[in-house]
Amino acid sequence: MTVPTRVSQQNPRALTPLAESIARLQTGTEIVFGTPSGDWTVCSDLLAEPTRFDLWRKDLAEWMVEQYGESDDRATAGYVMGWYLHLPGYLAGLLFHTARRVPTLKPSDMAFRISTSGRPHPNGTAVLCDEFACLPDDPASNHPAATVVADEAALAAILRARYAAHAAQFVASFGQVVRFGRRQLWAAATDMLEYGPWAAGRLFGDENAGVTDAAMILPEKLEPFVSASTLHFTDEGWKRKRNSCCFHYVLPNAEPCTACPRTCN
């Protein structure tokens, strides 16, 4: 589908600061700025039609039958819930960790692509607006697309608020077509908000910094999230306490996920 890109500077063909930050991300998953080619879905379009989640889950159920011999409604809902919330959570965590920049995260300003071969998971994210929040010492702080905040704590707060606004729309939409309650949905939103900066730290070689970022973003239990960051250091390295479940363990002969909250201590 054709996805419009909204730019705030006078020359829309110029590479914007946010686009530059995204271009520097080497994650193994496609993350692009601007109108992508191929079959992409704008997040706001999906959230406006909750029944489209049913079509996504139907494709996932067919894949589960191929892999496990049967599917389960809880697992298809759990997978899609985590996959979707990972989109804004991971994007925000990556840009916060690597550039100290936060995009708008609005559903209308993000798009994603679902793999058409094998497991139907998102395999690409597109950012459709060049607006971003940043710190006073950001080299692009005077750019028309920039919103400058006082310090890192303020930047973490704006990230949390923007993510929460996106997640709230997801909870309202997805909650119409699944049997999960609000607590389960917000638990997953909490997990993915914590996971983004932690994963970014690991990916870019400084896990401790990623843990610090997660603690800055979730310093305590703040509504609507269900907990503060749960990351803690153990003999095996950094671990976290999951708040939500993808229900992978209910599939035949499926091993529980690491730190599955329903099967692990």
XYZ file of C-alpha atoms in Angstrom:
265
model
C 0.000 0.000 0.000
C 1.096 3.613 -0.430
C 2.121 5.150 2.870
C 2.437 8.933 3.146
C 5.481 10.316 4.917
C 5.034 13.498 6.918
C 8.058 15.793 7.085
C 8.196 19.108 8.861
C 11.110 20.781 7.115
C 10.791 22.846 3.966
C 12.788 20.465 1.777
C 11.114 17.050 2.126
C 13.830 15.372 0.060
C 16.590 16.238 2.516
C 17.688 13.530 4.914
C 16.221 14.548 8.265
C 17.986 14.012 11.613
C 15.628 11.199 12.576
C 16.131 9.524 9.216
C 19.884 9.725 9.772
C 19.534 8.073 13.175
C 17.427 5.289 11.691
C 19.853 4.766 8.803
C 22.626 4.084 11.333
C 20.696 1.264 13.002
C 22.083 -2.154 12.112
C 19.679 -4.529 13.825
C 19.126 -7.469 11.486
C 15.509 -6.331 11.077
C 14.563 -3.713 8.505
C 13.851 -0.309 10.027
C 13.346 2.474 7.503
C 12.303 6.095 7.341
C 9.730 7.191 4.813
C 7.476 5.524 2.318
C 8.492 1.876 1.978
C 7.926 -0.231 -1.101
C 5.869 -3.393 -0.991
C 2.983 -4.398 1.222
C 3.087 -2.419 4.470
C 0.368 -1.640 7.002
C 0.014 1.695 8.779
C -0.513 0.955 12.450
C -3.471 3.348 12.727
C -5.237 1.576 9.850
C -4.960 -1.756 11.639
C -6.107 -0.359 14.970
C -9.107 1.263 13.302
C -10.294 -2.160 12.080
C -9.808 -4.676 14.917
C -11.178 -7.529 12.799
C -7.964 -7.340 10.760
C -6.229 -8.855 13.794
C -8.418 -11.924 13.250
C -7.032 -12.324 9.727
C -3.498 -12.047 11.057
C -4.224 -14.629 13.736
C -5.786 -16.939 11.129
C -2.536 -16.917 9.137
C -0.613 -17.531 12.348
C -2.901 -20.434 13.294
C -2.187 -22.088 9.942
C 1.551 -21.760 10.576
C 1.129 -23.230 14.072
C -0.707 -26.236 12.646
C 2.175 -26.804 10.232
C 4.733 -26.552 13.039
C 2.965 -28.122 16.024
C 0.035 -30.091 14.621
C -2.565 -27.724 16.072
C -3.066 -24.109 17.053
C -4.486 -22.439 20.140
C -6.487 -19.208 20.391
C -4.511 -18.094 23.433
C -1.226 -18.579 21.618
C -2.273 -16.735 18.459
C -3.506 -13.846 20.611
C -0.354 -13.905 22.745
C 1.996 -13.954 19.778
C 0.249 -11.072 17.986
C 0.019 -9.059 21.197
C 3.761 -9.302 21.784
C 4.695 -8.792 18.153
C 2.634 -5.649 17.799
C 3.754 -4.003 21.050
C 7.344 -4.833 20.166
C 7.101 -2.435 17.204
C 6.872 0.871 19.125
C 8.740 -0.501 22.159
C 11.805 -1.670 20.251
C 11.903 1.360 17.948
C 11.735 3.726 20.924
C 14.360 1.768 22.856
C 16.760 1.681 19.913
C 16.593 5.398 19.177
C 16.716 6.376 22.839
C 19.760 4.194 23.432
C 21.714 5.009 20.283
C 20.808 8.656 19.606
C 18.906 10.000 22.622
C 16.057 10.771 20.233
C 12.380 9.801 20.559
C 10.055 9.688 17.516
C 6.358 10.511 17.848
C 5.375 6.798 18.065
C 1.850 7.693 16.931
C 0.072 4.793 15.155
C -0.410 7.090 12.157
C 3.353 7.697 12.072
C 4.415 4.036 12.023
C 3.958 1.172 9.571
C 5.057 -2.443 9.520
C 5.373 -5.375 7.170
C 4.409 -8.975 7.934
C 6.525 -11.789 6.545
C 4.765 -13.546 3.684
C 6.802 -16.743 3.969
C 6.957 -18.975 7.001
C 5.876 -17.508 10.310
C 3.736 -14.361 9.768
C 5.637 -12.075 12.116
C 6.571 -8.427 11.538
C 9.882 -8.252 9.695
C 10.064 -4.529 9.031
C 9.193 -1.212 10.663
C 8.779 2.143 8.945
C 8.802 5.574 10.580
C 6.586 7.984 8.671
C 7.206 11.306 10.423
C 10.453 13.152 11.022
C 9.434 14.812 14.306
C 11.505 13.830 17.334
C 12.281 14.834 20.904
C 15.900 15.303 21.922
C 18.284 16.812 24.474
C 19.647 20.388 24.413
C 23.097 19.198 23.290
C 21.725 17.228 20.321
C 23.487 18.528 17.177
C 20.055 18.828 15.514
C 18.295 20.488 18.457
C 17.617 23.589 16.323
C 15.998 21.547 13.548
C 12.315 22.395 12.818
C 11.334 18.793 13.542
C 12.972 18.766 16.981
C 11.319 19.207 20.367
C 13.971 19.881 22.994
C 13.508 18.640 26.562
C 15.572 19.505 29.615
C 17.437 16.304 30.406
C 17.535 12.520 30.058
C 14.831 11.988 32.688
C 12.502 14.293 30.741
C 13.354 12.498 27.499
C 12.596 9.134 29.126
C 9.288 10.552 30.362
C 8.268 11.707 26.895
C 9.198 8.289 25.489
C 7.070 6.600 28.144
C 4.122 8.926 27.466
C 4.295 8.505 23.698
C 4.564 4.732 23.981
C 1.679 4.653 26.470
C -0.515 6.633 24.078
C 0.185 4.153 21.271
C -0.265 1.150 23.567
C -3.583 2.532 24.844
C -4.947 2.546 21.299
C -3.734 -1.017 20.834
C -5.330 -2.157 24.100
C -8.654 -0.579 23.102
C -8.568 -2.139 19.630
C -7.102 -5.590 20.290
C -9.172 -5.955 23.451
C -12.299 -6.056 21.287
C -11.275 -9.285 19.521
C -9.467 -11.300 22.214
C -10.364 -12.649 25.632
C -7.451 -10.998 27.382
C -8.291 -8.449 30.050
C -6.779 -4.991 30.345
C -4.297 -6.158 32.973
C -2.862 -8.813 30.647
C -2.660 -6.349 27.767
C -0.935 -3.676 29.834
C 1.392 -6.294 31.297
C 2.548 -7.073 27.755
C 2.904 -3.359 27.048
C 5.074 -3.031 30.156
C 7.253 -5.958 29.115
C 7.880 -4.552 25.648
C 8.655 -1.072 26.966
C 11.287 -2.587 29.249
C 12.606 -4.945 26.577
C 13.337 -2.269 23.945
C 16.210 -0.411 25.627
C 17.580 -3.595 27.194
C 17.732 -5.288 23.784
C 19.296 -2.165 22.291
C 22.029 -2.237 24.904
C 22.815 -5.872 24.181
C 22.737 -5.329 20.426
C 25.110 -2.364 20.528
C 27.574 -3.808 22.992
C 26.672 -2.188 26.310
C 24.031 -4.228 28.101
C 24.575 -2.353 31.355
C 23.698 0.914 29.613
C 20.571 -0.708 28.190
C 19.558 -1.809 31.673
C 20.135 1.740 32.934
C 17.963 3.100 30.126
C 15.170 0.666 30.996
C 15.313 1.750 34.642
C 15.166 5.403 33.563
C 12.109 4.751 31.400
C 10.347 2.596 34.034
C 11.786 3.875 37.340
C 8.723 2.802 39.337
C 5.227 1.470 38.798
C 3.626 4.244 36.798
C 0.081 4.007 35.438
C -0.967 2.492 33.125
C 2.046 0.157 33.329
C 1.950 -2.727 35.786
C 5.468 -2.550 37.226
C 8.775 -0.766 37.299
C 11.655 -2.277 35.353
C 12.297 -5.747 36.763
C 15.817 -6.183 35.371
C 18.191 -7.541 37.986
C 21.659 -9.033 37.959
C 22.107 -12.754 38.662
C 24.868 -15.342 38.441
C 23.763 -15.850 34.831
C 23.752 -12.162 33.974
C 20.895 -9.723 33.634
C 17.412 -11.224 33.946
C 13.921 -9.830 34.184
C 10.592 -10.912 35.576
C 8.065 -11.181 32.777
C 4.641 -9.704 33.511
C 2.836 -11.255 30.535
C 2.648 -14.544 28.682
C 2.569 -15.395 24.979
C 1.048 -18.840 25.708
C 3.601 -20.570 23.524
C 3.829 -23.295 26.165
C 0.273 -24.525 25.431
C 1.252 -25.730 21.953
C 1.964 -29.465 21.623
C 5.594 -30.373 22.365
C 6.542 -26.689 22.657
C 9.232 -25.720 25.139
C 8.270 -22.828 27.448
C 9.898 -19.497 26.700
C 12.806 -18.416 28.871
C 11.420 -16.935 32.108
C 7.852 -17.852 31.146
C 5.761 -16.368 33.989
C 3.329 -19.296 33.959
C 5.767 -22.180 34.128
C 8.977 -20.824 35.711
C 9.836 -19.695 39.216
